[in-house]
Tab-separated table of C-alpha atoms in Angstrom:
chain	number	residue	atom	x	y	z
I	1	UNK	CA	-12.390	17.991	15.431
I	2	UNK	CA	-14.908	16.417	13.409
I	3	UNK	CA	-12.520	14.373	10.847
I	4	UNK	CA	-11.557	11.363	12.939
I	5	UNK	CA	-10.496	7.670	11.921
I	6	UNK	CA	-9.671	7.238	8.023
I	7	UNK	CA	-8.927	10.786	6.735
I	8	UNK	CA	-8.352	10.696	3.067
I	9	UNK	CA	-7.148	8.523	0.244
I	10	UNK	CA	-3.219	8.192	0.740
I	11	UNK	CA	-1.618	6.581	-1.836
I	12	UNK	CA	-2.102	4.134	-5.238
I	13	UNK	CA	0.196	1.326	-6.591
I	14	UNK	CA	-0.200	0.998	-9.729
I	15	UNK	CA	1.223	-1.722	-12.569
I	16	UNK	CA	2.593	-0.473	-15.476
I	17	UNK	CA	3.771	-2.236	-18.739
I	18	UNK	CA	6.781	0.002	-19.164
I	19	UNK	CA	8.248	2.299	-16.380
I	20	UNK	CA	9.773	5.010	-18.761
I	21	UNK	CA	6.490	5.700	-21.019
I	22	UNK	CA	4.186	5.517	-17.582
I	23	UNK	CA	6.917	8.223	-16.119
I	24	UNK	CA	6.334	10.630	-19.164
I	25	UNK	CA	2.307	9.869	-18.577
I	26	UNK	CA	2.534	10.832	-14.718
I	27	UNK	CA	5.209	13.383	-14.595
I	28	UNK	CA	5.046	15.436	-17.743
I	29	UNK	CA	1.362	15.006	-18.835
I	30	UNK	CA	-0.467	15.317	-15.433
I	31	UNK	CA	2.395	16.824	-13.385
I	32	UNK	CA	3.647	14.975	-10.728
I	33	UNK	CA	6.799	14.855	-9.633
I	34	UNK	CA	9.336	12.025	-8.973
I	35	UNK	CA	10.044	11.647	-5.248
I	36	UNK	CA	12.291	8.646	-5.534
I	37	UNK	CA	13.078	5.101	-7.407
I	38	UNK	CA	13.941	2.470	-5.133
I	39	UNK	CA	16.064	-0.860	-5.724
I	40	UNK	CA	13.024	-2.927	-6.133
I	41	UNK	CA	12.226	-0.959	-9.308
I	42	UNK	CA	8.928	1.334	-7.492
I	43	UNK	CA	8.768	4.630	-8.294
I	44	UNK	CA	7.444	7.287	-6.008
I	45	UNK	CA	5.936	10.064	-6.850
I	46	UNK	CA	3.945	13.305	-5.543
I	47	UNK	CA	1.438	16.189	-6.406
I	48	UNK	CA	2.155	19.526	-6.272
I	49	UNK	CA	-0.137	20.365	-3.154
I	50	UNK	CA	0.159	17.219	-1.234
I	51	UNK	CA	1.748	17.026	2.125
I	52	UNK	CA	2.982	13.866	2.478
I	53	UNK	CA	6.102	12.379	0.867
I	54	UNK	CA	3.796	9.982	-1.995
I	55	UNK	CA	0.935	9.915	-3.179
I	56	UNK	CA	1.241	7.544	-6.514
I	57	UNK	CA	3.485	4.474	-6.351
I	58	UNK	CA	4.588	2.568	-9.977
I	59	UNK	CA	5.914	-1.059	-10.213
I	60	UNK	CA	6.285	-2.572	-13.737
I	61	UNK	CA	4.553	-5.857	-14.418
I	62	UNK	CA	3.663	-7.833	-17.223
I	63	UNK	CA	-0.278	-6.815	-16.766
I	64	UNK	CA	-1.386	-3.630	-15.984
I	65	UNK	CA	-3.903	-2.319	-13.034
I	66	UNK	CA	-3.875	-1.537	-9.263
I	67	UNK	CA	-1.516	-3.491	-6.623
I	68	UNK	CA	-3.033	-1.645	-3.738
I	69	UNK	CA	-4.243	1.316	-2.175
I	70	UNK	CA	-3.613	3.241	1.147
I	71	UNK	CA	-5.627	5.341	3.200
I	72	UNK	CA	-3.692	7.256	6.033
I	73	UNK	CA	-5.815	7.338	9.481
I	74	UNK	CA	-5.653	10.152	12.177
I	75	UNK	CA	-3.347	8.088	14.858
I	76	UNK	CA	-1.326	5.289	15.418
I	77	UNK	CA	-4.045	3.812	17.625
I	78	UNK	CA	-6.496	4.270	15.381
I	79	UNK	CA	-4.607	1.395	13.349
I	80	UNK	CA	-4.951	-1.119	16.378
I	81	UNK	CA	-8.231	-0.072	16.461
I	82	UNK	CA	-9.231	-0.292	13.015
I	83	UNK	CA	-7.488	-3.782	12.822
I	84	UNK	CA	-9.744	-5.110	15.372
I	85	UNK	CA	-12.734	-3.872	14.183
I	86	UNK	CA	-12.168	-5.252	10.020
I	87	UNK	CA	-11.445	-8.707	12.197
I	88	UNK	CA	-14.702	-8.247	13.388
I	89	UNK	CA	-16.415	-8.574	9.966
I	90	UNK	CA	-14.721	-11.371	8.716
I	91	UNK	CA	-11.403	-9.992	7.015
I	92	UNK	CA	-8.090	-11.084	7.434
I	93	UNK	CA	-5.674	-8.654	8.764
I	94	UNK	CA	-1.783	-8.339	7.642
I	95	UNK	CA	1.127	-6.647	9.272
I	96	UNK	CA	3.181	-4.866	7.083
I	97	UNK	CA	6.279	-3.234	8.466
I	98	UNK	CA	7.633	0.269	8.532
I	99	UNK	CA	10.011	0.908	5.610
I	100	UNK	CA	8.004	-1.001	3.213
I	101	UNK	CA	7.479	2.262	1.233
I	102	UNK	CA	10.358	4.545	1.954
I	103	UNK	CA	8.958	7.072	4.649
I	104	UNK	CA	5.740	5.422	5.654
I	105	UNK	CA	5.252	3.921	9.411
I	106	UNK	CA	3.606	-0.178	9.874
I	107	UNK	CA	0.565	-0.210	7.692
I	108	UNK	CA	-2.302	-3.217	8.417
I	109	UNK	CA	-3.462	-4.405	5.100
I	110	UNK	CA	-6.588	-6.801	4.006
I	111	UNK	CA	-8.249	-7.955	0.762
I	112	UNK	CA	-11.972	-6.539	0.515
I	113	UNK	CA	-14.674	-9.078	-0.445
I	114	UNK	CA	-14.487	-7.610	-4.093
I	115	UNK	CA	-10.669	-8.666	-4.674
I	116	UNK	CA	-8.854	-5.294	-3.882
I	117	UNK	CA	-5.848	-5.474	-1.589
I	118	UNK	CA	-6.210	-2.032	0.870
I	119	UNK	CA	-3.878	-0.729	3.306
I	120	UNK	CA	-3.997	1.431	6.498
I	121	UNK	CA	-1.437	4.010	7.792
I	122	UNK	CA	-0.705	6.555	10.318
I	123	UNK	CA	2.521	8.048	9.217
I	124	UNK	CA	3.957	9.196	6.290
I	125	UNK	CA	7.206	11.423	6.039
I	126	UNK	CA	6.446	15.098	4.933
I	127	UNK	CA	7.097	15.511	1.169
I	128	UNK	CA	10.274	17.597	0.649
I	129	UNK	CA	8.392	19.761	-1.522
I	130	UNK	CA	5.336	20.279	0.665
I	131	UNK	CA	2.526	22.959	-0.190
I	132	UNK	CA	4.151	26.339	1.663
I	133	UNK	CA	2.497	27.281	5.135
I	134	UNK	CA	4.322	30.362	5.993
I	135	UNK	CA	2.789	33.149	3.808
I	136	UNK	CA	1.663	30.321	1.974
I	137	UNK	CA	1.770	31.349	-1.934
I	138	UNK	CA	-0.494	29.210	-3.587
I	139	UNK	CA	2.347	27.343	-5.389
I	140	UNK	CA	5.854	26.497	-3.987
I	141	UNK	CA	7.139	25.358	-7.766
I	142	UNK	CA	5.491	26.037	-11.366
I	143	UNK	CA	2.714	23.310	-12.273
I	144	UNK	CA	3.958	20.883	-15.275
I	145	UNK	CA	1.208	19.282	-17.830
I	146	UNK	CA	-1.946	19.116	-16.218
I	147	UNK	CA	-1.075	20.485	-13.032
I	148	UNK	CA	-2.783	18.025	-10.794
I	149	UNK	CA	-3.260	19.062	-7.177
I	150	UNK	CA	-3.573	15.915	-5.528
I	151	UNK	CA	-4.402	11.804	-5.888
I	152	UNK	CA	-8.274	12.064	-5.195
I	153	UNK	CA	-10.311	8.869	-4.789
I	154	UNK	CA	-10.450	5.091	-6.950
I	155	UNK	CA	-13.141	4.090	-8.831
I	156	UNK	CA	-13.085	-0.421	-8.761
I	157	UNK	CA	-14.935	-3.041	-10.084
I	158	UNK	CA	-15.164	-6.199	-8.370
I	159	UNK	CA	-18.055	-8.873	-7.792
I	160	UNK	CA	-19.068	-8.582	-3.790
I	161	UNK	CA	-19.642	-4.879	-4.050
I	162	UNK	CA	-22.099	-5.526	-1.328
I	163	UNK	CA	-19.379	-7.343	0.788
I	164	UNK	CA	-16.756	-4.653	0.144
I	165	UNK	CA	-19.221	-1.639	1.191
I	166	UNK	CA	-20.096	-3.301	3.688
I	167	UNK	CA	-16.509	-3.576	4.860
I	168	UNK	CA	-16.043	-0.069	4.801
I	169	UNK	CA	-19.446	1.519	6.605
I	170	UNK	CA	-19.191	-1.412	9.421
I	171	UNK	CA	-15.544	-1.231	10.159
I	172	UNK	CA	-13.861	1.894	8.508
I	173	UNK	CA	-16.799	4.311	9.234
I	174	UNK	CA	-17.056	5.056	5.927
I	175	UNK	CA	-20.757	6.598	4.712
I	176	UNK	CA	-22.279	5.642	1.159
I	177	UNK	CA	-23.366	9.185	-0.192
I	178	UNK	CA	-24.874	7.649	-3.602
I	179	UNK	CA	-25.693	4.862	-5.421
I	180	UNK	CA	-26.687	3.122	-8.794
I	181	UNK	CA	-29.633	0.491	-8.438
I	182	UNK	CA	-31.128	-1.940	-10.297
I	183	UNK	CA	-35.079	-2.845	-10.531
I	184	UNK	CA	-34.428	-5.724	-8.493
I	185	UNK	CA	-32.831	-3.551	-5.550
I	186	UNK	CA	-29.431	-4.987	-6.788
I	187	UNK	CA	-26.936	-2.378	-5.893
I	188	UNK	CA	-24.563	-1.724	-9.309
I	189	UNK	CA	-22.297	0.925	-7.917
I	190	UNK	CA	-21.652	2.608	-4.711
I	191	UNK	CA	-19.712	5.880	-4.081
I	192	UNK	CA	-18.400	5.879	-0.757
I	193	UNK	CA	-16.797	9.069	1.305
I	194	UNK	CA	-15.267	8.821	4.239
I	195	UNK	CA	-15.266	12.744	4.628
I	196	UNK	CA	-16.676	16.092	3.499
I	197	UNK	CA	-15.632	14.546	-0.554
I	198	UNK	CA	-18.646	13.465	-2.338
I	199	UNK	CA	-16.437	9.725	-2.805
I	200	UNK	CA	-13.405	8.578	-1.459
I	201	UNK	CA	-13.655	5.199	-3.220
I	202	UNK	CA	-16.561	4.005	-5.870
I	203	UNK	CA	-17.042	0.320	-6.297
I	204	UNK	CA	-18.940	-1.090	-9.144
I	205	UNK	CA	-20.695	-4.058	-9.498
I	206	UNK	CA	-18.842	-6.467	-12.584
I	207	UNK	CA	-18.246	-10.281	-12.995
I	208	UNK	CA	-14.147	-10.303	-12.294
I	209	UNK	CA	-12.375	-9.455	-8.628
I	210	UNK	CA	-10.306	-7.097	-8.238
I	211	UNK	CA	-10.123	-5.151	-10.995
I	212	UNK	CA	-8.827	-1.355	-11.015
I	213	UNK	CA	-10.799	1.006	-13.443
I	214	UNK	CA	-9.234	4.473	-12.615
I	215	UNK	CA	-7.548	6.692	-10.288
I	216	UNK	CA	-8.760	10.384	-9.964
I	217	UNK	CA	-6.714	13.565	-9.614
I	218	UNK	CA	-7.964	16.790	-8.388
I	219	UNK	CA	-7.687	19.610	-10.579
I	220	UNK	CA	-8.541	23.583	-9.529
I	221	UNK	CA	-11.561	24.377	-11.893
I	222	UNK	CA	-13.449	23.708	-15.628
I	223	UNK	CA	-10.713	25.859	-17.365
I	224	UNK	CA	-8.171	23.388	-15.903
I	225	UNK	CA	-10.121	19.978	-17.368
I	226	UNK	CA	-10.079	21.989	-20.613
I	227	UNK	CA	-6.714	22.732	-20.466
I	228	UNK	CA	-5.567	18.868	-19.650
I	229	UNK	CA	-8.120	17.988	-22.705
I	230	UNK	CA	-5.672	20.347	-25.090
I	231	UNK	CA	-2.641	18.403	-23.495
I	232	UNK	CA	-4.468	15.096	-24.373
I	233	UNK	CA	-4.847	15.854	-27.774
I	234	UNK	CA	-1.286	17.345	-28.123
I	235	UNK	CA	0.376	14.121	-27.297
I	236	UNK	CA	-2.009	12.011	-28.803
I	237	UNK	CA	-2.842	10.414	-24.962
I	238	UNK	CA	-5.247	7.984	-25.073
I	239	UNK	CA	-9.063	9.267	-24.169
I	240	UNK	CA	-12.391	7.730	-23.172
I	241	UNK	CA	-14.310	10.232	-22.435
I	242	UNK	CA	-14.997	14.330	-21.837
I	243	UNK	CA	-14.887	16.520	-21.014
I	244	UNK	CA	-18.106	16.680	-19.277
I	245	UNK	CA	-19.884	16.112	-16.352
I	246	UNK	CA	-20.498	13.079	-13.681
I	247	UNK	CA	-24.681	13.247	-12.612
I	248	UNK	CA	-23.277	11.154	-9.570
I	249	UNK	CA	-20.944	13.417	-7.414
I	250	UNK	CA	-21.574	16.702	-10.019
I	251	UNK	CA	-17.456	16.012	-11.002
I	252	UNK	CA	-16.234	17.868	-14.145
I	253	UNK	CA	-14.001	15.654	-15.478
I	254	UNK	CA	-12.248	14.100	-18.494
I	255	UNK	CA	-11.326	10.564	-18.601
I	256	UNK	CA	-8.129	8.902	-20.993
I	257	UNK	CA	-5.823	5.985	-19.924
I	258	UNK	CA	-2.054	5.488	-19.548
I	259	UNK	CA	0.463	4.233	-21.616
I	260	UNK	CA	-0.160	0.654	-20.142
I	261	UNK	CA	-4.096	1.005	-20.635
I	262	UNK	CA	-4.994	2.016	-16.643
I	263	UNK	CA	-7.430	4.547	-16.547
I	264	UNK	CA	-6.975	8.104	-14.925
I	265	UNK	CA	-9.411	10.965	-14.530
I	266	UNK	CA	-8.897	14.466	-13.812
I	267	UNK	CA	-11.778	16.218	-12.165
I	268	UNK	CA	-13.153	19.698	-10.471
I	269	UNK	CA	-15.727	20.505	-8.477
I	270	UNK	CA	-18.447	18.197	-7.265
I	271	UNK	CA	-20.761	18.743	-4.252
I	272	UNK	CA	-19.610	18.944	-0.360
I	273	UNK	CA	-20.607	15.313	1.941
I	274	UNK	CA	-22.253	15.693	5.368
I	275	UNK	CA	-22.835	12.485	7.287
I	276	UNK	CA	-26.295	13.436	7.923
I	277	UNK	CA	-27.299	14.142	4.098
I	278	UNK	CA	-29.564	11.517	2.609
I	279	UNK	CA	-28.338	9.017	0.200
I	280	UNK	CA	-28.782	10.245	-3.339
I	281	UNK	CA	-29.471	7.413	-5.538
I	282	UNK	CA	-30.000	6.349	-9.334
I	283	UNK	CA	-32.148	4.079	-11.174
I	284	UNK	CA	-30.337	1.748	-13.455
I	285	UNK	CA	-32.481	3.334	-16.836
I	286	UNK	CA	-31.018	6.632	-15.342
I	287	UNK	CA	-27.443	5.494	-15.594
I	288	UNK	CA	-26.559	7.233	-18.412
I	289	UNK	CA	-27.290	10.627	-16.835
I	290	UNK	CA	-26.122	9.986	-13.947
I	291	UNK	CA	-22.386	8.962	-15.000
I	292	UNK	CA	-22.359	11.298	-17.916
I	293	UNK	CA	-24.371	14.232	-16.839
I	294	UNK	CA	-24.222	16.105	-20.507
I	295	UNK	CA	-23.826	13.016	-22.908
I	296	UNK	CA	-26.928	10.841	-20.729
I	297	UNK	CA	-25.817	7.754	-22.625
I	298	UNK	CA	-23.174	5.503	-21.326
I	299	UNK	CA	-20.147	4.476	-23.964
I	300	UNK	CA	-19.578	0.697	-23.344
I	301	UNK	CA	-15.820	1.495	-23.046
I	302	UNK	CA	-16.642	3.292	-19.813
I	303	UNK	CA	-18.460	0.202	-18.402
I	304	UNK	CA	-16.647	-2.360	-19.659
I	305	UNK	CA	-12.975	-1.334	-20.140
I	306	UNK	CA	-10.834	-1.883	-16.576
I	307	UNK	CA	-7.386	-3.031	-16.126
H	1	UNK	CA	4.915	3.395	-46.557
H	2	UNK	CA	1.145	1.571	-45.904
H	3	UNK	CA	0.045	-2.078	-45.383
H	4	UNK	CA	-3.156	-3.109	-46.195
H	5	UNK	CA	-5.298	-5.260	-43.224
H	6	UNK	CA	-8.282	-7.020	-44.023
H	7	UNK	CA	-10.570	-8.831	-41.678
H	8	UNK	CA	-11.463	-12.291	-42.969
H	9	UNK	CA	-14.852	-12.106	-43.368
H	10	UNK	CA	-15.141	-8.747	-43.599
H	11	UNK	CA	-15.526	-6.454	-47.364
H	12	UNK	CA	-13.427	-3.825	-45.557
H	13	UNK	CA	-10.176	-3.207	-46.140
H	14	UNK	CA	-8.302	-0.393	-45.050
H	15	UNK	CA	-4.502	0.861	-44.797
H	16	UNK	CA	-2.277	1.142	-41.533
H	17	UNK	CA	0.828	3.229	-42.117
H	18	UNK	CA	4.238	2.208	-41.077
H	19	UNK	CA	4.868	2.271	-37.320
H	20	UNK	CA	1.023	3.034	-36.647
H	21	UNK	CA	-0.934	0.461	-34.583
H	22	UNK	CA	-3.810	-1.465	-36.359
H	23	UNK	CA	-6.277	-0.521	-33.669
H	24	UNK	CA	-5.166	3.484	-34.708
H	25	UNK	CA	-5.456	3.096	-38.020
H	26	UNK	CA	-9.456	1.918	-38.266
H	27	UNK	CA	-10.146	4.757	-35.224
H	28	UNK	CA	-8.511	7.640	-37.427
H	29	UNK	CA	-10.417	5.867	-40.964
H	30	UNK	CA	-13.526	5.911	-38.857
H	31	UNK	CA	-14.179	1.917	-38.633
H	32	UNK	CA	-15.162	-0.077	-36.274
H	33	UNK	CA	-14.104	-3.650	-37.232
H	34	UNK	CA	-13.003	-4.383	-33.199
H	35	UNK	CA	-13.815	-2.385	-30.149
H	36	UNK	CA	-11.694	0.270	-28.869
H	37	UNK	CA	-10.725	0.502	-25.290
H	38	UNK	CA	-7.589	1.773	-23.492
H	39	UNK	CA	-5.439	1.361	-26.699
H	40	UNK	CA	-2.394	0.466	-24.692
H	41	UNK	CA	-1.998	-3.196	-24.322
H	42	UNK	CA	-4.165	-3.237	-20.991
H	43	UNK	CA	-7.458	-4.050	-21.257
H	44	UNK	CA	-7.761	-6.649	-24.031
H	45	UNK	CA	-11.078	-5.832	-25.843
H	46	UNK	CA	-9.195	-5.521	-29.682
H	47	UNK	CA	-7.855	-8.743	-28.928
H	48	UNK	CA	-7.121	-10.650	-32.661
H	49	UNK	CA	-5.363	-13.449	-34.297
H	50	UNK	CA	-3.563	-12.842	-37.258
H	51	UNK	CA	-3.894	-15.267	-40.200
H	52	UNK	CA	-1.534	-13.972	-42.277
H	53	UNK	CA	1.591	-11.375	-42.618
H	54	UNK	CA	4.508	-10.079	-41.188
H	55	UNK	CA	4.035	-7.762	-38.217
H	56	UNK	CA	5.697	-6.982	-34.943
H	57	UNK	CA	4.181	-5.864	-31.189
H	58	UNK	CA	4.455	-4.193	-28.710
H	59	UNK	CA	4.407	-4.634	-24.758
H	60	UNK	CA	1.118	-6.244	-24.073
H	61	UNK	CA	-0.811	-7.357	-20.634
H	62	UNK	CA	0.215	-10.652	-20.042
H	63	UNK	CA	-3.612	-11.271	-18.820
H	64	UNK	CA	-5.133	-10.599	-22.161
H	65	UNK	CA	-2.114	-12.205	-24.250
H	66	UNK	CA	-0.669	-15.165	-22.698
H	67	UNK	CA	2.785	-16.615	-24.408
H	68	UNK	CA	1.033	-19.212	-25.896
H	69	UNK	CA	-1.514	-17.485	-27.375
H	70	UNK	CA	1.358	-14.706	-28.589
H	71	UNK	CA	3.236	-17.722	-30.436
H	72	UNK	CA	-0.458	-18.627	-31.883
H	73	UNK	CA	-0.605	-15.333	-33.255
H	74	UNK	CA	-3.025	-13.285	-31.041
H	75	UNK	CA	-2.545	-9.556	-30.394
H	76	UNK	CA	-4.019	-6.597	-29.157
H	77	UNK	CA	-4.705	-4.628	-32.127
H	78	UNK	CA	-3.314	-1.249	-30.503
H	79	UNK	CA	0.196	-3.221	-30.238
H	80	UNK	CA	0.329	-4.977	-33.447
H	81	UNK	CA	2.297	-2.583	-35.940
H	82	UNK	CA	2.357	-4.264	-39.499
H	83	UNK	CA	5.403	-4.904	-41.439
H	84	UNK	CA	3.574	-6.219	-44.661
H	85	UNK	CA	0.058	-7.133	-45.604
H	86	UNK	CA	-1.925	-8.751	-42.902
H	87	UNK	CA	-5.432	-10.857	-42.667
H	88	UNK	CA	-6.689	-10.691	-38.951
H	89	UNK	CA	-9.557	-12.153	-36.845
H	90	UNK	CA	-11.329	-10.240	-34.714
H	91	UNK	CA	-11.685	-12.327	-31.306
H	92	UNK	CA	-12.069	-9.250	-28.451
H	93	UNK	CA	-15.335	-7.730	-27.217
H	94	UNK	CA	-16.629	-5.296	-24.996
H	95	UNK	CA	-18.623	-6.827	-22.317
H	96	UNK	CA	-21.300	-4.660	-20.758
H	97	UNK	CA	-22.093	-4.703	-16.848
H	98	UNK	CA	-25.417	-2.610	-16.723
């Protein structure tokens, strides 16, 4: 078994201005479905062909962007393990116990160099709803909105991207498959996988800590980003960009925000990771091509808008 | 129903119709008197102050709009909905990181 340590993106917390428009947003428009609301006011909620119980957590705030996200690791020890090793370079570790999030086992948590507040897990309950594995059909219920398969990867903007990658390849195994680099070597943006995805998690260089600029949903194919561009423009959701292409990671994708401004993507495609493939990487007067593959000019809301 | 906004400073003055957001209103007329960015209270780049009028908001992100500066009459553009004339400032910008 190849896939060892930190499998996959888990889960996202999310702040939203206003819990009933941001349930519309996730549940109608993309298509997830609500797992369950809990007395603290978090709302859980799941994709259609997602295993575990949650993948997308929302808490109600007065500002808007990311409280935290979750990766789920292979085994318990791997969290002992794990916690040992991020001690190693430098971060501080946190206990936080089972039950926290109905369904999920202890998770140990830290706060990357660039501001973002991670979490590690083991165990999550099975969804009640999983995808079906006897005589699987390819859909247990009837896709709503969008249809989105599954929470994909974060994109983040923080200062210390250096100090968060490094975080991640030193102590979470995690490889960087492609970058964005300045003429002074300055790295702008990294994409890091920690698995056969072309990213996991992208970080990009910007003056503010922890900042949250989207989370990404996987979709099946182009005719499904078209499809959740029509339902855009039906209900008048907000867009930024697409759709089109990413030059990074080959994504097609469309880009538009949520009723409290965070940004979400839906996405297909995009090329397979192997740990031995060489980095792919970007100059900085290539940027526009390589985030948006068809337009090959940036829009300054892409670069400059995060919650 | 309309309300007529005008930028101080600015020639341009355009209409906003009743229960549409001033940020909506110059997107769909095709101006571009203040950046657009997530157009729900989030991000803060159409941040203004209005001068003058009646209007109302809605929910905003505390870390663009503080109390204080809500009293002082600063708003996101894409949450202030008009209820009369209004003369506005633009204040927000888009700041680049490449």
């Amino acid at each position: 078994m190849a896939l060892t340590g930190v499998l996959r993106p888990g889960f996202v917390q999310i702040r939203v201005l206003d819990m009933k428009e941001a349930l519309t947003h996730y549940c109608d428009r993309l298509g997830l479905f609500e797992v369950s609301r809990e007395k603290d006011g978090r709302v859980y909620l799941h994709a259609m062909d997602e295993f575990d119980r949650h993948s997308v957590i929302l808490r109600e705030a007065d500002q808007p962007g990311m409280d935290r996200m979750g990766f789920k690791v292979r085994t318990e020890h791997d969290l002992d393990l794990f916690e040992k090793r991020l001690r190693d370079v430098g971060m501080e570790v946190e206990h936080v116990e089972a039950g926290e999030q109905p369904g999920v086992g202890r998770r140990i948590s830290f706060v990357a160099p660039t501001g973002h507040r991670f979490d590690l897990y083991a165990e999550m309950e099975q969804s009640a709803l999983p995808p079906m594995t006897h005589n699987p059909d390819v859909m247990q219920v009837d896709p709503k909105g969008m249809g989105v398969q599954r929470f994909d990867h974060c994109l983040l903007y923080g200062d210390d991207l250096d100090g968060t990658e490094r975080v991640f390849v030193e102590a979470l195994d995690f490889e960087v498959s492609e970058t964005v680099t300045a003429p002074d070597g300055t790295r702008i943006a990294s994409f890091l996988t920690c698995s056969n995805k072309a990213h996991d998690l992208a970080i990009v260089r910007h003056d503010e800590k922890g900042k949250f600029h989207h989370a990404s949903f996987l979709l099946e194919d182009w005719s499904e980003v078209g499809r959740a561009a029509d339902i855009i423009t039906r209900y008048n959701i907000s867009i930024d960009i697409g759709p089109t292409r990413h030059g990074i990671t080959r994504g097609k994708t469309i880009y538009f925000f949520d009723p409290s401004g965070n940004r979400n993507e839906v996405f297909a495609g995009g090329y397979s990771y192997y740990p031995d493939n060489p980095r792919r990487n970007w100059d900085a007067d290539e940027v526009g091509k390589a985030i948006f593959y068809y337009e090959r000019v940036l829009n300054d809301r892409f670069m400059g808008v995060v919650t | 129903m309309s309300h007529r906004i005008r930028f101080e400073g600015l020639d341009e003055v355009f209409e906003c119709r009743n229960n549409e957001s001033v940020l909506v209103a110059m997107e769909r007329l095709g101006l571009a008197v203040v950046p657009v960015g997530c157009r729900g209270g989030g991000c803060g780049v159409c941040k203004v102050r209005v001068l003058d009028g009646w209007y109302h908001t809605g929910k905003m992100s505390r870390a663009q709009v503080t109390e204080q500066e809500e009293r002082e009459g600063y708003a996101l553009a894409c949450r202030l909905y008009p209820d009369g004339p209004l003369v506005l400032q633009a204040i927000g910008k888009l700041v680049r990181v490449t």
